[in-house]
Amino acid sequence: MERNVPQHIAIIMDGNGRWAKRRNLPRNEGHRRGAETLRKVIRHAQKRGIAYITVYAFSTENWSRPKEEVDGLMNLLRTYLKQNLRFAKKESLKFKIIGDIQGLDADLQAQIKKLEEDSSQNVGMQVNIAMNYGGRDEVIRAIRKMSENLLKGGLHIQEISEEVFESYLDTAQIPEPDLMIRTSGELRTSNFMPWQLAYSEFYFAECLWPDFDEKQFDLAIEAYMDRRRRFGKSE
Ligand code: FPP
């Protein structure tokens, strides 16, 4: 029986829009509340001894939302990254952004670099934020990087293995998630870490992301700890 807390938890923070709609608020107010929930969850996860948390903040598909919502989300990310400079220091958190960073505005890219560098020596939990992230896009970008190396002669076809391929993904150096949590009752993974979630346990919470809290988080961890993980082997 699996007894340890998960080392790495991936979270799809879904339901901000519905949360806002139910209260007759603009969708971006839902996202703002969602960002607050995230900070609360990060603090709690660190207390529980989780080593890595990876959250889906903005997908490559999210660009097709109305301009007002996209602009709102980008501004929220700007504020969030800035506030995290202090948050990282106070809680000794390491921050890393995964996704196609080059597709983001130049000022955001600079902020990302600063937050990553500033927090790189911290010894607490590592928080990975997926921005302009798509799982298939990540695989294609990895194939491009690997192919460049092949063409240069730095890698031979026979050497390609799962481990070698993984070293070209955005998540190189990060162990794969043990547990994936999605809120809002949707039973999909929506292009979030398709390679990395191959053997992860999934937990679906009914509540909308802004309503997710410490108690819900503990329920997910308890459910995970009750499961038997076999990695394809028989018992
Ligand atoms: C899904 O809810 C959520 C998103 C597309 C964005 C997630 C962003 C946050 C939680 C806040 C910002 C994050 C950071 C790191 C600052 P939805 O809009 O798809 O909700 P719906 O399915 O109810 O419409």
Short mmCIF file of C-alpha atoms and ligand atoms in Angstrom, two decimals:
data_model
loop_
_atom_site.label_atom_id
_atom_site.label_comp_id
_atom_site.label_asym_id
_atom_site.label_seq_id
_atom_site.Cartn_x
_atom_site.Cartn_y
_atom_site.Cartn_z
CA MET A 1 0.00 0.00 0.00
CA GLU A 2 1.32 3.45 -0.94
CA ARG A 3 1.93 5.34 2.30
CA ASN A 4 4.01 8.36 1.38
CA VAL A 5 2.61 11.75 0.53
CA PRO A 6 2.97 12.48 -3.19
CA GLN A 7 6.28 14.11 -4.03
CA HIS A 8 4.87 16.03 -7.00
CA ILE A 9 1.28 17.22 -7.53
CA ALA A 10 -0.02 18.64 -10.82
CA ILE A 11 -3.17 20.76 -10.68
CA ILE A 12 -5.67 21.84 -13.34
CA MET A 13 -7.29 24.86 -11.69
CA ASP A 14 -10.63 24.69 -13.48
CA GLY A 15 -13.91 26.47 -12.86
CA ASN A 16 -12.97 30.13 -12.33
CA GLY A 17 -15.35 31.27 -15.06
CA ARG A 18 -18.31 29.33 -13.66
CA TRP A 19 -17.53 30.55 -10.15
CA ALA A 20 -17.73 34.16 -11.37
CA LYS A 21 -20.82 33.57 -13.52
CA ARG A 22 -22.76 32.15 -10.58
CA ARG A 23 -22.10 35.38 -8.73
CA ASN A 24 -22.76 37.66 -11.68
CA LEU A 25 -19.14 38.77 -11.63
CA PRO A 26 -16.78 39.23 -14.59
CA ARG A 27 -14.81 36.08 -15.48
CA ASN A 28 -11.56 37.82 -14.57
CA GLU A 29 -12.79 38.20 -10.99
CA GLY A 30 -12.97 34.41 -10.94
CA HIS A 31 -9.36 34.21 -12.11
CA ARG A 32 -8.32 36.76 -9.48
CA ARG A 33 -9.93 34.64 -6.77
CA GLY A 34 -8.30 31.59 -8.35
CA ALA A 35 -4.88 33.18 -7.93
CA GLU A 36 -5.63 33.73 -4.21
CA THR A 37 -6.65 30.09 -3.87
CA LEU A 38 -3.38 29.07 -5.48
CA ARG A 39 -1.33 30.99 -2.91
CA LYS A 40 -3.28 29.33 -0.09
CA VAL A 41 -2.80 25.88 -1.63
CA ILE A 42 0.95 26.46 -2.12
CA ARG A 43 1.39 27.35 1.57
CA HIS A 44 -0.57 24.32 2.64
CA ALA A 45 1.20 21.94 0.25
CA GLN A 46 4.55 23.07 1.62
CA LYS A 47 3.33 22.33 5.16
CA ARG A 48 2.31 18.85 4.06
CA GLY A 49 5.82 18.15 2.79
CA ILE A 50 5.10 18.19 -0.94
CA ALA A 51 8.30 18.84 -2.92
CA TYR A 52 6.88 19.99 -6.30
CA ILE A 53 3.61 21.48 -7.44
CA THR A 54 2.82 22.24 -11.10
CA VAL A 55 -0.21 24.33 -12.02
CA TYR A 56 -1.90 25.03 -15.36
CA ALA A 57 -2.27 28.82 -15.48
CA PHE A 58 -2.60 29.52 -19.22
CA SER A 59 -2.78 27.04 -22.07
CA THR A 60 -1.76 27.47 -25.70
CA GLU A 61 -5.50 27.16 -26.46
CA ASN A 62 -6.50 29.96 -24.05
CA TRP A 63 -5.43 32.62 -26.60
CA SER A 64 -8.72 32.01 -28.39
CA ARG A 65 -10.75 33.39 -25.45
CA PRO A 66 -12.17 36.93 -25.79
CA LYS A 67 -9.45 39.61 -25.83
CA GLU A 68 -10.70 41.13 -22.60
CA GLU A 69 -10.28 37.83 -20.75
CA VAL A 70 -6.84 37.13 -22.28
CA ASP A 71 -5.64 40.64 -21.37
CA GLY A 72 -7.05 40.22 -17.87
CA LEU A 73 -5.28 36.89 -17.40
CA MET A 74 -1.97 38.30 -18.68
CA ASN A 75 -2.23 41.25 -16.30
CA LEU A 76 -3.06 38.92 -13.46
CA LEU A 77 0.02 36.86 -14.29
CA ARG A 78 2.09 40.06 -14.32
CA THR A 79 0.89 41.04 -10.85
CA TYR A 80 1.21 37.47 -9.63
CA LEU A 81 4.81 37.06 -10.80
CA LYS A 82 5.76 40.36 -9.18
CA GLN A 83 4.13 39.48 -5.86
CA ASN A 84 5.80 36.10 -5.95
CA LEU A 85 9.24 37.69 -5.62
CA ARG A 86 8.34 38.44 -1.98
CA PHE A 87 6.27 35.30 -1.51
CA ALA A 88 9.17 33.12 -2.72
CA LYS A 89 11.54 34.75 -0.28
CA LYS A 90 9.18 34.56 2.68
CA GLU A 91 8.29 30.90 2.12
CA SER A 92 11.65 29.89 0.58
CA LEU A 93 9.92 28.69 -2.60
CA LYS A 94 11.58 27.99 -5.93
CA PHE A 95 9.62 29.13 -8.99
CA LYS A 96 9.91 27.77 -12.53
CA ILE A 97 7.76 28.61 -15.53
CA ILE A 98 7.08 25.88 -18.09
CA GLY A 99 5.58 26.40 -21.55
CA ASP A 100 6.49 28.38 -24.65
CA ILE A 101 7.82 31.44 -22.83
CA GLN A 102 8.94 33.05 -26.11
CA GLY A 103 5.31 33.43 -27.11
CA LEU A 104 4.69 35.80 -24.17
CA ASP A 105 5.18 39.59 -24.06
CA ALA A 106 8.79 40.71 -23.56
CA ASP A 107 8.10 42.27 -20.14
CA LEU A 108 6.55 39.02 -18.90
CA GLN A 109 9.56 37.08 -20.16
CA ALA A 110 11.85 39.40 -18.22
CA GLN A 111 9.74 39.01 -15.07
CA ILE A 112 9.84 35.23 -15.42
CA LYS A 113 13.62 35.27 -15.71
CA LYS A 114 13.93 37.48 -12.65
CA LEU A 115 11.61 35.34 -10.52
CA GLU A 116 13.36 32.12 -11.55
CA GLU A 117 16.82 33.55 -10.89
CA ASP A 118 15.82 35.25 -7.66
CA SER A 119 14.28 32.10 -6.22
CA SER A 120 16.74 29.53 -7.60
CA GLN A 121 18.70 29.21 -4.34
CA ASN A 122 15.62 28.75 -2.15
CA VAL A 123 15.39 25.38 -0.46
CA GLY A 124 11.61 24.93 -0.03
CA MET A 125 8.98 23.53 -2.38
CA GLN A 126 9.34 24.08 -6.15
CA VAL A 127 6.34 25.69 -7.82
CA ASN A 128 6.09 25.22 -11.60
CA ILE A 129 3.64 27.49 -13.37
CA ALA A 130 2.53 26.42 -16.84
CA MET A 131 2.09 29.52 -19.00
CA ASN A 132 1.41 29.38 -22.73
CA TYR A 133 1.69 25.66 -22.15
CA GLY A 134 0.35 22.83 -24.27
CA GLY A 135 1.49 19.25 -23.81
CA ARG A 136 1.69 18.47 -27.52
CA ASP A 137 3.43 21.79 -28.14
CA GLU A 138 6.00 20.88 -25.46
CA VAL A 139 6.66 17.53 -27.18
CA ILE A 140 7.13 19.22 -30.56
CA ARG A 141 9.47 21.83 -29.10
CA ALA A 142 11.46 19.02 -27.44
CA ILE A 143 11.69 17.14 -30.76
CA ARG A 144 12.98 20.29 -32.45
CA LYS A 145 15.66 20.80 -29.79
CA MET A 146 16.65 17.15 -29.92
CA SER A 147 16.79 17.18 -33.73
CA GLU A 148 19.07 20.21 -33.70
CA ASN A 149 21.43 18.29 -31.48
CA LEU A 150 21.19 15.23 -33.76
CA LEU A 151 22.06 17.33 -36.81
CA LYS A 152 25.03 18.84 -34.99
CA GLY A 153 26.27 15.35 -34.17
CA GLY A 154 25.81 15.82 -30.41
CA LEU A 155 23.41 12.90 -30.24
CA HIS A 156 23.08 9.65 -32.21
CA ILE A 157 19.74 8.06 -33.18
CA GLN A 158 20.59 4.88 -31.26
CA GLU A 159 21.05 6.92 -28.09
CA ILE A 160 17.46 8.20 -28.06
CA SER A 161 15.64 6.76 -25.07
CA GLU A 162 12.81 7.91 -22.81
CA GLU A 163 15.34 9.45 -20.43
CA VAL A 164 17.18 11.27 -23.24
CA PHE A 165 13.91 12.57 -24.71
CA GLU A 166 12.75 13.77 -21.28
CA SER A 167 15.85 15.86 -20.93
CA TYR A 168 14.53 18.06 -23.78
CA LEU A 169 11.11 18.63 -22.19
CA ASP A 170 10.34 21.77 -20.15
CA THR A 171 10.15 19.47 -17.14
CA ALA A 172 13.72 18.13 -17.45
CA GLN A 173 15.08 17.75 -13.88
CA ILE A 174 11.54 17.59 -12.44
CA PRO A 175 10.25 14.16 -11.37
CA GLU A 176 6.94 13.17 -12.97
CA PRO A 177 3.76 14.00 -11.02
CA ASP A 178 2.52 11.31 -8.63
CA LEU A 179 -0.92 12.87 -8.45
CA MET A 180 -2.95 15.08 -10.79
CA ILE A 181 -5.87 17.04 -9.33
CA ARG A 182 -8.54 18.69 -11.50
CA THR A 183 -11.31 20.77 -10.00
CA SER A 184 -14.82 21.60 -11.26
CA GLY A 185 -15.91 18.05 -12.04
CA GLU A 186 -14.50 17.90 -15.59
CA LEU A 187 -12.97 14.49 -16.30
CA ARG A 188 -10.25 15.40 -18.82
CA THR A 189 -6.56 16.24 -18.83
CA SER A 190 -6.85 18.91 -21.58
CA ASN A 191 -3.34 18.67 -23.04
CA PHE A 192 -1.70 19.08 -19.61
CA MET A 193 1.57 17.13 -19.27
CA PRO A 194 0.52 14.14 -21.43
CA TRP A 195 4.00 12.59 -21.33
CA GLN A 196 4.57 13.20 -17.62
CA LEU A 197 1.14 12.03 -16.39
CA ALA A 198 1.42 8.58 -18.00
CA TYR A 199 1.55 6.78 -14.63
CA SER A 200 0.09 9.43 -12.31
CA GLU A 201 -2.95 8.91 -10.13
CA PHE A 202 -5.87 11.20 -11.04
CA TYR A 203 -8.17 12.89 -8.55
CA PHE A 204 -11.21 14.89 -9.65
CA ALA A 205 -12.77 17.34 -7.19
CA GLU A 206 -16.32 18.56 -7.74
CA CYS A 207 -15.78 22.07 -6.41
CA LEU A 208 -14.79 25.03 -8.57
CA TRP A 209 -11.17 26.16 -8.24
CA PRO A 210 -11.82 29.39 -6.23
CA ASP A 211 -13.66 27.21 -3.65
CA PHE A 212 -10.85 24.66 -3.38
CA ASP A 213 -9.20 24.78 0.05
CA GLU A 214 -6.89 23.03 2.52
CA LYS A 215 -9.52 20.46 3.43
CA GLN A 216 -10.10 19.51 -0.21
CA PHE A 217 -6.37 19.29 -0.74
CA ASP A 218 -5.99 16.90 2.19
CA LEU A 219 -8.83 14.74 0.83
CA ALA A 220 -6.97 14.40 -2.46
CA ILE A 221 -3.77 13.40 -0.67
CA GLU A 222 -5.63 10.87 1.47
CA ALA A 223 -7.24 9.35 -1.63
CA TYR A 224 -3.81 9.09 -3.25
CA MET A 225 -2.28 7.44 -0.19
CA ASP A 226 -5.01 4.79 -0.20
CA ARG A 227 -4.25 3.77 -3.76
CA ARG A 228 -1.87 1.06 -4.83
CA ARG A 229 0.48 2.14 -7.58
CA ARG A 230 1.73 -0.69 -9.77
CA PHE A 231 3.39 1.05 -12.74
CA GLY A 232 2.05 -1.64 -15.06
CA LYS A 233 3.39 -4.53 -12.99
CA SER A 234 1.25 -7.25 -11.45
CA GLU A 235 0.99 -7.34 -7.63
C1 FPP B 1 -9.79 27.57 -15.87
O1 FPP B 1 -11.00 28.11 -15.49
C2 FPP B 1 -8.71 28.42 -15.46
C3 FPP B 1 -7.89 29.12 -16.29
C4 FPP B 1 -8.02 29.12 -17.75
C5 FPP B 1 -6.84 29.96 -15.76
C6 FPP B 1 -6.25 29.53 -14.47
C7 FPP B 1 -5.77 30.72 -13.80
C8 FPP B 1 -5.82 30.96 -12.47
C9 FPP B 1 -6.24 30.00 -11.43
C10 FPP B 1 -5.47 32.26 -11.92
C11 FPP B 1 -4.24 32.80 -12.41
C12 FPP B 1 -3.11 31.94 -12.13
C13 FPP B 1 -1.96 32.43 -11.74
C14 FPP B 1 -0.79 31.54 -11.61
C15 FPP B 1 -1.87 33.86 -11.46
P1 FPP B 1 -12.05 28.47 -16.64
O2 FPP B 1 -11.92 29.92 -16.93
O3 FPP B 1 -11.85 27.55 -17.79
O4 FPP B 1 -13.40 28.19 -15.89
P2 FPP B 1 -14.74 27.66 -16.54
O5 FPP B 1 -14.44 26.27 -17.05
O6 FPP B 1 -15.67 27.66 -15.38
O7 FPP B 1 -15.11 28.62 -17.61
#
